[in-house]
Short mmCIF file of C-alpha atoms in Angstrom, two decimals:
data_model
loop_
_atom_site.label_atom_id
_atom_site.label_comp_id
_atom_site.label_asym_id
_atom_site.label_seq_id
_atom_site.Cartn_x
_atom_site.Cartn_y
_atom_site.Cartn_z
CA MET D 207 102.54 99.02 109.06
CA THR D 208 106.38 100.29 109.81
CA CYS D 209 107.66 102.85 107.86
CA ARG D 210 109.94 100.12 106.05
CA THR D 211 106.70 98.65 105.20
CA VAL D 212 105.48 101.58 103.52
CA PHE D 213 108.89 102.70 101.67
CA LEU D 214 108.60 98.64 99.71
CA THR D 215 105.07 99.34 99.02
CA LEU D 216 105.56 102.62 97.22
CA ILE D 217 108.69 100.80 95.17
CA PHE D 218 106.31 98.59 93.64
CA ALA D 219 102.97 100.89 93.35
CA ALA D 220 102.03 102.59 90.47
CA ALA D 221 101.59 106.52 90.47
CA PHE D 222 98.57 106.28 89.90
CA SER D 223 95.91 102.88 89.55
CA ALA D 224 92.79 103.10 87.57
CA GLY D 225 91.16 100.31 90.46
CA ALA D 226 89.58 101.35 93.78
CA THR D 227 89.23 105.51 94.21
CA GLY D 228 87.95 107.67 97.00
CA ASP D 229 84.82 109.35 97.66
CA ASP D 230 85.54 111.97 95.52
CA GLY D 231 87.36 109.65 92.29
CA PHE D 232 90.40 110.07 93.34
CA PRO D 233 93.28 107.09 94.31
CA PRO D 234 92.38 105.96 98.41
CA ASP D 235 95.70 107.29 100.10
CA PRO D 236 97.20 109.52 98.34
CA ALA D 237 99.58 110.59 101.69
CA GLY D 238 100.01 106.48 102.70
CA ARG D 239 101.08 105.88 98.47
CA CYS D 240 103.59 109.12 98.65
CA ALA D 241 105.06 108.02 102.38
CA ARG D 242 108.40 108.09 100.89
CA LEU D 243 108.44 111.60 99.75
CA HIS D 244 107.53 113.24 102.78
CA ALA D 245 109.44 110.91 105.17
CA ASP D 246 111.99 114.03 106.12
CA THR D 247 109.63 117.10 106.99
CA GLY D 248 106.03 115.86 107.07
CA ILE D 249 102.62 116.92 105.01
CA PRO D 250 102.28 120.46 104.83
CA ALA D 251 99.09 121.03 106.48
CA TYR D 252 96.57 124.13 106.33
CA LYS D 253 96.51 127.08 109.07
CA GLY D 254 92.70 127.84 110.39
CA ASP D 255 89.35 127.88 108.59
CA PHE D 256 89.61 126.54 105.37
CA ASP D 257 87.68 124.57 103.18
CA ALA D 258 89.04 121.20 103.08
CA ASP D 259 86.62 120.09 100.04
CA GLU D 260 88.69 122.46 97.82
CA ARG D 261 91.57 120.16 98.66
CA ARG D 262 92.67 117.55 96.87
CA MET D 263 95.72 115.66 97.53
CA ILE D 264 97.57 114.08 94.25
CA CYS D 265 100.54 111.36 94.63
CA HIS D 266 102.69 110.97 91.25
CA ALA D 267 105.83 108.56 91.86
CA GLY D 268 108.01 111.62 91.91
CA TYR D 269 105.63 113.95 93.61
CA LEU D 270 102.84 114.83 96.11
CA LEU D 271 100.93 117.30 95.53
CA SER D 272 97.48 119.62 96.93
CA LEU D 273 95.62 120.81 94.48
CA ASN D 274 93.15 123.56 95.04
CA ALA D 275 89.95 123.66 93.54
CA GLU D 276 89.47 126.76 93.98
CA THR D 277 92.15 128.54 92.06
CA LEU D 278 92.56 125.35 90.08
CA LEU D 279 96.45 125.17 90.85
CA PRO D 280 98.96 123.52 93.36
CA ASP D 281 98.89 124.71 96.66
CA TRP D 282 102.24 123.06 97.16
CA VAL D 283 103.38 120.56 95.09
CA LEU D 284 106.65 118.58 97.55
CA GLU D 285 109.47 116.12 96.13
CA SER D 286 112.60 114.36 97.62
CA VAL D 287 115.33 114.58 95.59
CA PRO D 288 118.52 112.29 95.45
CA LYS D 289 121.59 112.98 93.55
CA ILE D 290 120.45 109.70 91.58
CA ASN D 291 117.30 111.51 90.11
CA LEU D 292 119.18 114.14 88.35
CA SER D 293 120.78 111.83 85.51
CA GLY D 294 119.57 109.52 83.30
CA PRO D 295 117.53 109.12 80.01
CA GLY D 296 115.14 111.44 80.76
CA ASP D 297 114.36 113.98 77.89
CA ARG D 298 112.12 116.92 78.12
CA ASP D 299 112.31 117.49 74.50
CA LYS D 300 110.80 114.36 74.33
CA SER D 301 107.93 115.47 76.88
CA SER D 302 104.72 117.29 76.58
CA PHE D 303 101.86 119.03 78.82
CA LYS D 304 98.88 116.96 79.35
CA PRO D 305 95.72 116.77 82.04
CA ASP D 306 96.71 114.91 85.11
CA PRO D 307 95.25 111.53 84.44
CA GLN D 308 94.06 111.61 88.60
CA VAL D 309 91.97 114.44 87.81
CA VAL D 310 90.19 113.07 84.35
CA ALA D 311 89.85 110.37 85.89
CA SER D 312 88.24 111.23 88.33
CA SER D 313 85.93 114.07 86.88
CA GLY D 314 83.30 111.60 85.11
CA LYS D 315 83.56 114.22 82.63
CA GLY D 316 87.08 113.76 80.82
CA ARG D 317 88.29 116.82 80.00
CA ASP D 318 85.57 118.77 80.62
CA GLY D 319 85.69 118.00 84.19
CA PRO D 320 85.33 120.99 86.83
CA LEU D 321 88.95 120.63 87.89
CA VAL D 322 90.99 119.63 85.09
CA VAL D 323 93.32 122.16 83.42
CA CYS D 324 95.01 121.10 80.10
CA SER D 325 97.42 123.14 77.93
CA ASP D 326 95.82 124.98 75.67
CA ASP D 327 94.70 126.89 78.93
CA TYR D 328 97.88 128.70 78.69
CA THR D 329 97.80 129.42 75.08
CA GLY D 330 97.38 133.04 74.28
CA SER D 331 97.44 133.85 77.88
CA GLY D 332 101.17 135.38 77.82
CA PHE D 333 102.16 133.31 80.94
CA ASP D 334 104.96 130.62 80.40
CA ARG D 335 102.85 127.11 82.29
CA GLY D 336 105.65 127.01 85.47
CA HIS D 337 106.77 123.89 86.53
CA GLN D 338 106.54 123.91 90.04
CA ALA D 339 108.65 120.26 90.74
CA PRO D 340 111.46 121.04 87.35
CA ALA D 341 111.09 118.35 84.85
CA ALA D 342 115.26 118.26 85.38
CA ASP D 343 114.57 116.84 88.19
CA PHE D 344 113.98 113.36 87.09
CA LYS D 345 115.81 112.58 84.66
CA TYR D 346 116.33 109.39 85.56
CA SER D 347 112.98 108.09 83.70
CA GLN D 348 111.31 109.06 80.83
CA GLU D 349 108.34 108.43 82.62
CA ARG D 350 109.35 110.37 85.85
CA THR D 351 110.05 113.28 83.27
CA ASP D 352 106.32 112.93 81.25
CA GLU D 353 104.85 113.14 84.38
CA SER D 354 106.48 116.41 85.41
CA PHE D 355 104.48 117.59 82.82
CA TYR D 356 101.09 116.99 83.77
CA MET D 357 98.58 120.51 84.40
CA THR D 358 98.10 119.92 88.59
CA ASN D 359 102.51 120.80 88.59
CA MET D 360 102.06 124.01 86.66
CA ALA D 361 100.59 127.64 87.39
CA PRO D 362 101.01 130.78 85.29
CA GLN D 363 104.47 132.44 85.32
CA ILE D 364 106.25 135.31 83.66
CA GLY D 365 108.18 133.80 80.78
CA ILE D 366 111.27 136.16 79.82
CA GLY D 367 113.16 137.12 83.10
CA PHE D 368 111.17 134.35 85.27
CA ASN D 369 110.19 131.21 84.29
CA ARG D 370 113.02 132.02 81.69
CA GLY D 371 115.65 133.58 84.28
CA ILE D 372 115.47 134.03 88.45
CA TRP D 373 113.10 130.81 88.36
CA ARG D 374 115.29 128.65 86.21
CA ASN D 375 117.89 129.39 87.78
CA LEU D 376 116.54 128.83 91.29
CA GLU D 377 115.78 125.94 90.10
CA THR D 378 119.63 124.79 88.79
CA GLN D 379 121.22 126.17 92.29
CA VAL D 380 119.09 123.29 93.91
CA ARG D 381 119.73 120.75 91.49
CA ASP D 382 124.05 121.64 92.13
CA TRP D 383 122.83 121.75 96.14
CA THR D 384 121.36 118.57 95.50
CA GLU D 385 124.87 117.26 93.86
CA LEU D 386 126.64 118.12 96.50
CA ARG D 387 124.36 117.51 99.68
CA GLY D 388 123.33 113.73 98.39
CA LYS D 389 119.58 114.06 98.90
CA LEU D 390 117.20 117.83 100.02
CA THR D 391 113.44 118.05 99.97
CA VAL D 392 111.75 120.88 98.09
CA ILE D 393 108.35 122.36 98.75
CA THR D 394 107.19 124.82 96.11
CA GLY D 395 103.90 126.63 94.81
CA PRO D 396 102.02 129.92 94.18
CA VAL D 397 101.54 132.79 96.54
CA GLU D 398 98.07 134.10 95.56
CA LYS D 399 98.37 137.43 96.88
CA ALA D 400 102.00 139.08 98.01
CA PRO D 401 100.86 142.56 98.86
CA GLU D 402 104.73 142.85 99.75
CA PHE D 403 105.49 143.40 95.98
CA ASP D 404 104.77 145.82 93.35
CA VAL D 405 103.46 143.38 90.30
CA PRO D 406 101.43 144.08 87.30
CA VAL D 407 99.87 140.26 87.16
CA ARG D 408 97.46 141.34 90.52
CA GLY D 409 93.99 140.45 90.00
CA LYS D 410 94.67 139.62 86.20
CA LEU D 411 92.27 135.93 85.37
CA MET D 412 93.49 133.36 82.63
CA ARG D 413 90.15 132.38 81.13
CA ARG D 414 90.15 128.66 80.41
CA ARG D 415 89.66 126.25 77.24
CA CYS D 416 88.72 122.82 78.98
CA GLY D 417 87.45 122.12 82.11
CA ASP D 418 84.35 124.77 83.20
CA ARG D 419 84.71 127.70 81.41
CA GLU D 420 83.32 130.16 84.09
CA LYS D 421 85.70 129.73 86.12
CA SER D 422 89.04 131.28 85.23
CA ILE D 423 92.54 130.43 86.53
CA ALA D 424 94.14 133.23 88.74
CA VAL D 425 97.83 134.11 88.28
CA PRO D 426 99.78 134.16 90.74
CA GLU D 427 101.60 137.22 92.37
CA ALA D 428 104.34 134.81 93.84
CA PHE D 429 105.94 131.99 94.15
CA TYR D 430 107.65 130.43 96.88
CA LYS D 431 110.37 127.73 97.06
CA ILE D 432 111.83 125.68 100.21
CA VAL D 433 114.55 123.31 100.18
CA TYR D 434 115.41 121.26 103.38
CA GLN D 435 118.27 119.05 104.10
CA ASP D 436 118.09 116.84 106.84
CA GLN D 437 121.79 115.67 107.70
CA PRO D 438 122.34 118.18 109.35
CA ARG D 439 118.75 119.86 109.83
CA ARG D 440 118.75 122.79 107.85
CA VAL D 441 116.71 124.79 105.45
CA ILE D 442 116.58 127.89 103.12
CA ALA D 443 113.79 129.54 101.23
CA PHE D 444 113.35 131.99 98.65
CA LEU D 445 110.20 134.31 98.33
CA LEU D 446 109.89 135.97 94.67
CA PRO D 447 107.35 138.13 92.76
CA ASN D 448 105.80 136.94 89.28
CA VAL D 449 107.69 139.53 87.07
CA LYS D 450 110.99 139.83 85.07
CA LEU D 451 113.54 139.87 87.62
CA ASP D 452 117.51 139.98 87.20
CA TRP D 453 119.08 136.77 87.83
CA HIS D 454 121.78 137.81 89.93
CA GLU D 455 119.44 139.06 92.72
CA LEU D 456 118.26 135.71 93.87
CA PRO D 457 119.59 136.03 97.10
CA ASN D 458 117.65 139.43 97.99
CA TYR D 459 114.39 136.70 97.51
CA ARG D 460 115.82 134.85 100.52
CA THR D 461 112.78 134.30 103.56
CA THR D 462 111.63 133.23 106.75
CA VAL D 463 109.30 130.02 106.19
CA ALA D 464 107.60 131.81 108.87
CA HIS D 465 106.97 134.46 106.18
CA ILE D 466 105.51 132.22 103.22
CA GLU D 467 103.16 130.36 106.11
CA ASP D 468 101.73 133.30 107.09
CA LEU D 469 101.26 134.52 103.37
CA THR D 470 99.83 130.59 102.21
CA GLY D 471 98.03 129.41 105.52
CA ILE D 472 100.18 126.40 105.25
CA ASP D 473 101.82 124.39 107.76
CA PHE D 474 105.14 123.50 106.29
CA PHE D 475 107.48 120.98 109.16
CA THR D 476 104.37 119.39 110.62
CA ARG D 477 106.93 116.29 110.96
CA PHE D 478 108.46 118.57 113.81
CA SER D 479 107.94 119.43 117.46
CA LEU D 480 106.40 122.82 117.73
CA ARG D 481 109.93 124.24 118.93
CA ASP D 482 111.93 122.76 116.05
CA GLN D 483 109.69 124.24 114.00
CA ARG D 484 110.52 127.63 114.81
CA VAL D 485 113.95 126.90 114.66
CA LEU D 486 114.26 125.41 111.37
CA GLU D 487 111.06 128.14 110.20
CA THR D 488 111.89 131.64 111.98
CA THR D 489 114.95 131.75 110.51
CA LEU D 490 116.03 133.91 107.79
CA ALA D 491 118.97 131.89 105.70
CA PRO D 492 122.44 132.58 104.01
CA MET D 493 122.63 131.75 101.08
CA TRP D 494 123.94 127.77 100.92
CA ALA D 495 127.72 127.61 99.46
CA ARG D 496 127.68 126.10 95.67
#
């Protein structure tokens, strides 16, 4: 199948089909159905020893993610953001947080499935439901905006000063860059352990109200965001501790992709040769101009 065929297939494919499913109950071939999203970078892979049974790749129309069955959080969320996505009728005030329908459908137990995370799991926790792929990246469609509120796209974040501060500022900055550059690929995710930071959330767990009540959700110590431009080829990456921060300090949290790989065990930019990966991943980029 040619790349063009894959692209055309995805244009007409629904984000989730209730038809055929794989052995794990999820729709088959999520990577193929989301090929247009990872065409510029390749699909993130895992380095070294990892339990493949603990990961579930999920394709939605706007983003592709890898769900970690142990942490109940996405290891990474990948989105391709063209400028056209940033305007339209999508209104986040009309959206609501909800369990990912693919996870619910695959569980065989509805909302009580072991991988199902619901909005109530965050209630009273003191943490925000932090978007990894932000809702404002999908304003071109109310349906796509709604999709961004699936709980598989969330992770526990400090609210004031982080999710509602520097993290929101970073998301806005990426959209500003997209407006200037036409299209960017963005990969975002939590970092379970970031020993370089002194974070009060270290070791904190969120008790669950849905799914397997004996399984808690670990609060990430940090979050990363990798922003890639294909023409000309360049990348900028950020690693932010999950604490209240001054949003003006965003440039201080630039890092290399290689450092994020060391912390997460994830291999990014798999489309490229090892030589090209080294160039992209070991360079500490200056802040991009607005």
